Short mmCIF file of C-alpha atoms in Angstrom, two decimals:
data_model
loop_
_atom_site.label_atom_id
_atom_site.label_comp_id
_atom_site.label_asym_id
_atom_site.label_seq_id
_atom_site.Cartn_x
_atom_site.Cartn_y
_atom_site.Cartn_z
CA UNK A 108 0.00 0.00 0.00
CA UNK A 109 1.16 3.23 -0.56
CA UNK A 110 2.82 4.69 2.91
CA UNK A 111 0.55 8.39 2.45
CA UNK A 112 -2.41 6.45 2.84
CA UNK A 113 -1.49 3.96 5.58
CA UNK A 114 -0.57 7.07 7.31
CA UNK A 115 -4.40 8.12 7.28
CA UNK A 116 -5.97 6.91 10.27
CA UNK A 117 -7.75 3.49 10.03
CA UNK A 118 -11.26 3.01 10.08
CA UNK A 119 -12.25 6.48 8.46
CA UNK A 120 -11.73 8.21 11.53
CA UNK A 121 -13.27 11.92 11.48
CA UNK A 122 -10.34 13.96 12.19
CA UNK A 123 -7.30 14.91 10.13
CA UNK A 124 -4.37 13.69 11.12
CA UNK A 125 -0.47 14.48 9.86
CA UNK A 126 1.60 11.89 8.64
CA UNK A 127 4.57 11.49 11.57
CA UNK A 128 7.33 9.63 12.17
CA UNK A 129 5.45 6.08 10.96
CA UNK A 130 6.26 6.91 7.06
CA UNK A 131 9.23 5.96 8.09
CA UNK A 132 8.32 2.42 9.44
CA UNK A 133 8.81 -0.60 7.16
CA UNK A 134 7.33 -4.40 8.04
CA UNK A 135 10.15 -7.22 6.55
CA UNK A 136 9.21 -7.38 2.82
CA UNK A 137 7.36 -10.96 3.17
CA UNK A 138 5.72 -12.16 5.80
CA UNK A 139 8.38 -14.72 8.08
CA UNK A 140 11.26 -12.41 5.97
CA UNK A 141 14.25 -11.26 7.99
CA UNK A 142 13.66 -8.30 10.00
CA UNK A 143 16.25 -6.12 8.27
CA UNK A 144 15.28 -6.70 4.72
CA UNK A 145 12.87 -3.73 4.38
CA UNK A 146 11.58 -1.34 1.59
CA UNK A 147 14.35 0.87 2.00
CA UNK A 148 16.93 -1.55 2.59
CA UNK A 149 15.52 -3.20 -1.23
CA UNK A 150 15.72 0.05 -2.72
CA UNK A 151 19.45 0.79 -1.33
CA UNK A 152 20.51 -2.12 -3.10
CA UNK A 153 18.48 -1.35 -6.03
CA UNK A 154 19.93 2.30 -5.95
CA UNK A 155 23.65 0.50 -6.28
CA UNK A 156 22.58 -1.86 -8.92
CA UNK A 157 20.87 0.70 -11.33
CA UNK A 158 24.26 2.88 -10.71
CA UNK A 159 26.10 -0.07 -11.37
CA UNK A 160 23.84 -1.00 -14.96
CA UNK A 161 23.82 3.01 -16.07
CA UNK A 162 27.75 3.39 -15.16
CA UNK A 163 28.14 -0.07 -17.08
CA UNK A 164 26.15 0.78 -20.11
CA UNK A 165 27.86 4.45 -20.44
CA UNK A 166 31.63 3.71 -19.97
CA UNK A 167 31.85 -0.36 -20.94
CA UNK A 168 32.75 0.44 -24.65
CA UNK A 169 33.62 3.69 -25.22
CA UNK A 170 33.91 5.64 -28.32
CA UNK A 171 35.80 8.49 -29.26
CA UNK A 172 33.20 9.95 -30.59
CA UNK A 173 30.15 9.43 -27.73
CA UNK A 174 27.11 8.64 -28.26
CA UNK A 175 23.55 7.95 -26.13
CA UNK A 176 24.62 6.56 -22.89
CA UNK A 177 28.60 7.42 -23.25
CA UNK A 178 27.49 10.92 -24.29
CA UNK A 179 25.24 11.10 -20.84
CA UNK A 180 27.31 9.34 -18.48
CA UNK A 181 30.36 11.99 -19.98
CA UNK A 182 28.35 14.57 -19.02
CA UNK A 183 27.90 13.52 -15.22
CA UNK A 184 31.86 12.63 -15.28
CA UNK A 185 33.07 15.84 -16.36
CA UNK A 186 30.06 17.53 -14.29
CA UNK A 187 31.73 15.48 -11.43
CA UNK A 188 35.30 15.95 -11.75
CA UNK A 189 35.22 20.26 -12.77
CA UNK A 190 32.84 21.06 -10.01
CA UNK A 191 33.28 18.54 -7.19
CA UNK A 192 36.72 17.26 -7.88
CA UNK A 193 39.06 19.61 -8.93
CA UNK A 194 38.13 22.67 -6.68
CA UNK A 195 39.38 20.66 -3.91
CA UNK A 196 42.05 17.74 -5.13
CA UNK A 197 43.39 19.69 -7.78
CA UNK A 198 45.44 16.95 -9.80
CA UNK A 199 44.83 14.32 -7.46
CA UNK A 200 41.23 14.27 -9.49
CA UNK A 201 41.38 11.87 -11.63
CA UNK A 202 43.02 8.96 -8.96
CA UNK A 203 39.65 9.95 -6.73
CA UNK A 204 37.23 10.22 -9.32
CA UNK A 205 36.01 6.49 -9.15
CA UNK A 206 34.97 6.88 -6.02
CA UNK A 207 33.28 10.44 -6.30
CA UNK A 208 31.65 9.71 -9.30
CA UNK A 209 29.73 6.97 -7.80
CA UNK A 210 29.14 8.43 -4.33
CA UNK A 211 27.34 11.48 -6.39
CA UNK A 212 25.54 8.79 -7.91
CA UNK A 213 24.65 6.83 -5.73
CA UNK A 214 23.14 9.57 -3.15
CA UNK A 215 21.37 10.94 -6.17
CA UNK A 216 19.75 8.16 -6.92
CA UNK A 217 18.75 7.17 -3.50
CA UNK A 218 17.24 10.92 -3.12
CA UNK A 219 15.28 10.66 -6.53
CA UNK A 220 13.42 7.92 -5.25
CA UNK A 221 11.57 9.86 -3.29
CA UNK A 222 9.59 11.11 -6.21
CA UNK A 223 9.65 8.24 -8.07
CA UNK A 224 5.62 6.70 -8.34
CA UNK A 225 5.20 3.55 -6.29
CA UNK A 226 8.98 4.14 -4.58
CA UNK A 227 8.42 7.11 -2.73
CA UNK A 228 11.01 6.65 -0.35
CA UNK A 229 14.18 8.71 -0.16
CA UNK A 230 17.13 6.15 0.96
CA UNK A 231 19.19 8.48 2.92
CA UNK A 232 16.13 9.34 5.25
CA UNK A 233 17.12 5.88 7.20
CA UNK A 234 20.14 7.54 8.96
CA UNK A 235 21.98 4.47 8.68
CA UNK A 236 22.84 5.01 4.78
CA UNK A 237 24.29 8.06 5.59
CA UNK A 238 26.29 7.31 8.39
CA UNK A 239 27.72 4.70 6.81
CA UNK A 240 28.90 6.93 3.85
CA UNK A 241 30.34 9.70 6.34
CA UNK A 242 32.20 7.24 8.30
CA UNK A 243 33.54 5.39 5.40
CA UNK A 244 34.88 9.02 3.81
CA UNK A 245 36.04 9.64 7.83
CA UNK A 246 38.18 6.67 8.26
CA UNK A 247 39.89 7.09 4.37
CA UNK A 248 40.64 11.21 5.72
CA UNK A 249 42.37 9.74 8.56
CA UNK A 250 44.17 6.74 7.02
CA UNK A 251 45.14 9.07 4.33
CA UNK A 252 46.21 11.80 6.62
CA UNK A 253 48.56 9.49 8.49
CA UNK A 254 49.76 8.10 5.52
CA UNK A 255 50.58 11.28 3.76
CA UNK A 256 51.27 13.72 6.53
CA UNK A 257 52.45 11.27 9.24
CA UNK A 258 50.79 10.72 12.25
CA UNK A 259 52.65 13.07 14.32
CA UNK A 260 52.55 16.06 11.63
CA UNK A 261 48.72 15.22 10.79
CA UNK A 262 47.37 15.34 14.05
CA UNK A 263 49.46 18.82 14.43
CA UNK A 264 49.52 20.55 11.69
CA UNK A 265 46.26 21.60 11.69
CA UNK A 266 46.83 23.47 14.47
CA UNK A 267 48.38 27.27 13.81
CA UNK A 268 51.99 28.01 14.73
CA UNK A 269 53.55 31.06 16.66
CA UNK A 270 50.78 31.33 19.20
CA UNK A 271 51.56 32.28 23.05
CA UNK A 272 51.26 29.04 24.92
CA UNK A 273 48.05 29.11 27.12
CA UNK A 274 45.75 30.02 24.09
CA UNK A 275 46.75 26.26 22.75
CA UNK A 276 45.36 25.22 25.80
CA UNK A 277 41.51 27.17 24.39
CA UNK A 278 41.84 26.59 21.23
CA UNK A 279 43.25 22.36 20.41
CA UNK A 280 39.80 21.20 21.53
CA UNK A 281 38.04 23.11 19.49
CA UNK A 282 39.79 22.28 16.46
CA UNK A 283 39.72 18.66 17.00
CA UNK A 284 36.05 19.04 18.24
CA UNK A 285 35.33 19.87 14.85
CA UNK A 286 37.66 18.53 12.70
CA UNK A 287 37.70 14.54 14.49
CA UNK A 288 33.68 14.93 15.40
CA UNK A 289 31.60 17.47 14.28
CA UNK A 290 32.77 17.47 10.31
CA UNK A 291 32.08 13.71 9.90
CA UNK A 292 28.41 14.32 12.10
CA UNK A 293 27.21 17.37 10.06
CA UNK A 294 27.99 15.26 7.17
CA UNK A 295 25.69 12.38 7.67
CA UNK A 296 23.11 14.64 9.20
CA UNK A 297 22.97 17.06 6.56
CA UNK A 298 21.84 14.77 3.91
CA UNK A 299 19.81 12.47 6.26
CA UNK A 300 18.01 15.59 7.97
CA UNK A 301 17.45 17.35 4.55
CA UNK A 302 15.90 13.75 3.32
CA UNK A 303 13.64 13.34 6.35
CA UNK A 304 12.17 16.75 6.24
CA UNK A 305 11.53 16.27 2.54
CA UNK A 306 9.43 12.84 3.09
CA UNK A 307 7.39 14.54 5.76
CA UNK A 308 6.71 17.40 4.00
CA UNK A 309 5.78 16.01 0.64
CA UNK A 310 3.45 13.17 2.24
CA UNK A 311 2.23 16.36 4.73
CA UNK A 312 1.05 18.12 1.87
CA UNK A 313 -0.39 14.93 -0.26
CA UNK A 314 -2.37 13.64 2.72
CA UNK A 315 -3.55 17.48 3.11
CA UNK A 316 -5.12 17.09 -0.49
CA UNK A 317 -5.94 13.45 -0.06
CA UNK A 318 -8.06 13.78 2.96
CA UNK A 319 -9.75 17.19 1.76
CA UNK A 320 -10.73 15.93 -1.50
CA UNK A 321 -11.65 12.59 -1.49
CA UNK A 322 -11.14 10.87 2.11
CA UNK A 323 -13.78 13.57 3.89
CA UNK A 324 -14.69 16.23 1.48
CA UNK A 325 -16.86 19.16 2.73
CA UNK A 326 -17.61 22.87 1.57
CA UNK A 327 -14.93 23.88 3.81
CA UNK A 328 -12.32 21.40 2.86
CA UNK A 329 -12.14 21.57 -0.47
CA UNK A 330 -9.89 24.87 -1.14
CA UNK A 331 -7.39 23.56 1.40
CA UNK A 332 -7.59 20.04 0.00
CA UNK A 333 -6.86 21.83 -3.66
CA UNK A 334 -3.93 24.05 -2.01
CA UNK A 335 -2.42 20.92 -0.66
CA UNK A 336 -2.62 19.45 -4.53
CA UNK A 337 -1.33 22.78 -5.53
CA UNK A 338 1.93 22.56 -2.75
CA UNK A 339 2.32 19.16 -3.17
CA UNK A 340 3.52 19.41 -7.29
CA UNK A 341 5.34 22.65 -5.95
CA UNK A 342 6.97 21.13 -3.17
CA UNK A 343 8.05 18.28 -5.40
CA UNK A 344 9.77 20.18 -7.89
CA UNK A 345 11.79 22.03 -4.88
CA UNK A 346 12.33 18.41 -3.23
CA UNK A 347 13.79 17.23 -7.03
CA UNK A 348 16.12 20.47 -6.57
CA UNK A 349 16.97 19.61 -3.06
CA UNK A 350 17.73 16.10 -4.28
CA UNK A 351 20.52 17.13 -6.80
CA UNK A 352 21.45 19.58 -4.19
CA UNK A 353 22.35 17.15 -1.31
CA UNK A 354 23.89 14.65 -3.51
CA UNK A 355 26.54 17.63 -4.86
CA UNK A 356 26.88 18.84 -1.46
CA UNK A 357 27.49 15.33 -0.02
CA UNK A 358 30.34 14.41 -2.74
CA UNK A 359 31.68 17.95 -2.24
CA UNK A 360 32.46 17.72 1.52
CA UNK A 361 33.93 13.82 0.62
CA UNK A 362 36.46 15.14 -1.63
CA UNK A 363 37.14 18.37 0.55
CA UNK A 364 37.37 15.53 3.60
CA UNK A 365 40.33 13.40 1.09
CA UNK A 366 41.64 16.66 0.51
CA UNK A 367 42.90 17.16 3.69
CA UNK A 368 43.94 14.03 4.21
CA UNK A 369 45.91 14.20 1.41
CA UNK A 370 47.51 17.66 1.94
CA UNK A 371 48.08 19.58 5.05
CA UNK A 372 45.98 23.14 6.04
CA UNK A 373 49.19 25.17 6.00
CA UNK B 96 55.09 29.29 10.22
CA UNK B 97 55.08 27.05 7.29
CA UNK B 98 54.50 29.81 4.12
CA UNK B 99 55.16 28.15 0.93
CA UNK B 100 53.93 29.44 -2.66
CA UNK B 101 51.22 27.22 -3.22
CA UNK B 102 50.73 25.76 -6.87
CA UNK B 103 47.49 27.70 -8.29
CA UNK B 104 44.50 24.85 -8.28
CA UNK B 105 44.86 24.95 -4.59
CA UNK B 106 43.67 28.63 -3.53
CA UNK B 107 40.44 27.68 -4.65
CA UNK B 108 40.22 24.42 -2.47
CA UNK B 109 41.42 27.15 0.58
CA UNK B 110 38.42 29.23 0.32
CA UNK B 111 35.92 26.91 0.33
CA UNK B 112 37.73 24.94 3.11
CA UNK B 113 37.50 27.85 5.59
CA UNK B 114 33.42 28.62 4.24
CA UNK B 115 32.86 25.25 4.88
CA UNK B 116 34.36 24.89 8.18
CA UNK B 117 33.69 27.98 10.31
CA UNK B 118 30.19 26.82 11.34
CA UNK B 119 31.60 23.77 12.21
CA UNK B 120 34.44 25.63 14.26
CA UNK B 121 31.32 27.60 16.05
CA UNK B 122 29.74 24.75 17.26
CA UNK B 123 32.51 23.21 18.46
CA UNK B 124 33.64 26.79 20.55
CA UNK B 125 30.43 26.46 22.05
CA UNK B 126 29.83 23.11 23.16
CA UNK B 127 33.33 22.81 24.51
CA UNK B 128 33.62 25.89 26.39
CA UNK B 129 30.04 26.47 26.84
CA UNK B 130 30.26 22.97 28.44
CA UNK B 131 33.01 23.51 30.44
CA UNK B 132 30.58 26.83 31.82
CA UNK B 133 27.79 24.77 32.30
CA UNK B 134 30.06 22.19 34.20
CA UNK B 135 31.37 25.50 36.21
CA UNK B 136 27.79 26.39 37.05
CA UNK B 137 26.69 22.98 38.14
CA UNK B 138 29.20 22.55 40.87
CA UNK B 139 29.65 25.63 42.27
CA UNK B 140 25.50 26.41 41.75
CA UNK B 141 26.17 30.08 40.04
CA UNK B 142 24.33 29.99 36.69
CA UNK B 143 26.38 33.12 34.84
CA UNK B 144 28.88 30.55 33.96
CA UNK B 145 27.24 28.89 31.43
CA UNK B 146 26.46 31.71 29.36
CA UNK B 147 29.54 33.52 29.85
CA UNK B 148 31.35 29.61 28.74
CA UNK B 149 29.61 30.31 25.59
CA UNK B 150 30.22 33.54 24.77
CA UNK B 151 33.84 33.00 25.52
CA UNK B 152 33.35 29.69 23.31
CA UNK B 153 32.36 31.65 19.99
CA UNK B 154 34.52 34.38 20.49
CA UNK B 155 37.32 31.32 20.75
CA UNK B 156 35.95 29.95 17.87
CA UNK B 157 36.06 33.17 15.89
CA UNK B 158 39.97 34.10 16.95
CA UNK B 159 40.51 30.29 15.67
CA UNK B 160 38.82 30.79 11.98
CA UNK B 161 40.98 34.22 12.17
CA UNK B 162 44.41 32.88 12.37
CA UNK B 163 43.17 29.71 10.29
CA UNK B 164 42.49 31.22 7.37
CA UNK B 165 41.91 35.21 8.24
CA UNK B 166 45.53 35.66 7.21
CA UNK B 167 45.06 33.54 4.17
CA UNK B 168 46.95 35.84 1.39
CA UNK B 169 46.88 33.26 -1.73
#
């Protein structure tokens, strides 16, 4: 069943009631299935595999001159590598564009499906997915940090030189504060909270039409069922914008994190 | 000081480094000395600690993004 209208209340109760944190609920897929094998948990891995097929149908063969698929997937890859890659790794690009390319991807993906008929679920709105992608880019800054920089020069470089001694003493936890916990936490939250909010929102505003116009409709309802028709296709397009957005922003901060681990502040 | 010409790809990745981070930086001034107030205030039972913990956080915060990349001359 569609989650907007399990999230109506059961037995045609009178009163409206907004969609909460239950959209975000999912039973196993079959009845006796393992509990962890949900809706979003399918559409993860169907998410990676449709990735997987486009990236495989775009770059398996490639021409010199492109055409259909090359010619669409070259246009992600260069979208990719000039405005997510190269700001920030310079010509260490190309050796990180693999795994940029299908981060960007990927996240997109999982955020489309949130306005996708039948889907409508955005991935990343599970705060596992996205913890799991900010700690993965988290360990590789560290590993590469150390590697690079040295343990010893990593963990103190970052911090600036030629200060009087006591205002180390104010200032180190801050910096590791938010360099060792807050950048990897703002960076799983950001996408998951911008997700979440999204999913609420569009299923507020559907229910909102839903319920006016069809579930209970009165002489009253009806205008405010037709504005929540009206916000729904609006808020969809700025969801579809948001979508793009979070996926960019997500990569961004990935290859700014490798960045850093790969060169040091000053 | 470390001050080395830096090849010219990088001054972009500088910039967004420090937009990206000071709100970060903020945060993190205020929850560590703000906590360290609010610890203060706790044990000896005088509430002014807390807030003056996070003012003293931010403007930590602030003098950090400063000599981070304040003196950033590309």
């Amino acid at each position: 069943m569609n989650p907007l209208l399990a999230a109506a209340p059961a037995g045609g109760g009178e009163e409206f009631q907004a969609p909460g944190p239950e959209l975000f609920e999912f039973p196993p897929l079959f009845a006796g299935g393992p509990e962890w094998l949900t809706k979003p948990v399918l559409f993860a891995v169907v998410g990676a595999l449709l990735v997987c097929a486009v990236a495989w149908s775009a770059f398996a063969s490639p021409k010199l001159v492109p055409r259909g698929m090359q010619n669409l997937g070259e246009v992600g890859y260069l979208f990719v590598r000039d405005q997510v890659a190269r700001p920030f790794l310079g010509k260490d690009s190309d050796r990180w564009m693999p795994l940029l390319l299908s981060l960007f991807f990927l996240i997109w993906t999982w955020n489309i499906m949130a306005v996708v008929p039948v889907v409508q679920f955005p991935v990343a709105s599970h705060i596992a997915f996205p913890v799991v992608l900010a700690v993965s880019v988290y360990l590789l800054k560290i590993y590469l940090g150390i590697k690079n920089q040295g343990f010893k020069r990593y963990f103190t470089d970052m911090i600036p030189k030629g200060l009087p001694l006591p205002t180390y003493f104010l200032l180190v936890p801050i910096e590791y504060l938010s360099t060792f916990i807050l950048a990897p936490f703002t960076h799983a939250v950001r996408l998951f909270a911008n997700m979440f909010a999204g999913h609420v929102i569009l299923a507020f505003f559907s229910l909102v039409g839903f319920w006016f116009l069809f579930e209970q409709p009165t002489i009253k309802g009806v205008p405010l069922g037709i504005a929540g028709v009206i916000m729904t296709i609006a808020m969809t397009g700025f969801e579809m914008f948001i979508q793009f957005l979070q996926a960019f922003l997500f990569t961004m901060l990935a290859a700014m994190y490798i960045g850093s681990g790969l060169h040091a502040d000053h | 000081m470390s001050e080395q010409k830096r090849p010219p790809e990088d001054d972009g990745r500088d910039f967004a480094d420090a937009a990206w981070s000071v709100p970060s930086y903020l945060l993190s001034g205020m929850i560590i000395w703000g906590g360290a107030g609010w610890l203060l205030s706790r044990w000896t039972g005088v509430d002014i600690f807390t807030p003056i913990g996070l003012i003293i956080g931010v403007g930590l915060a602030v003098y950090l993004v400063y000599i981070k990349f304040g003196k950033f001359d590309g």
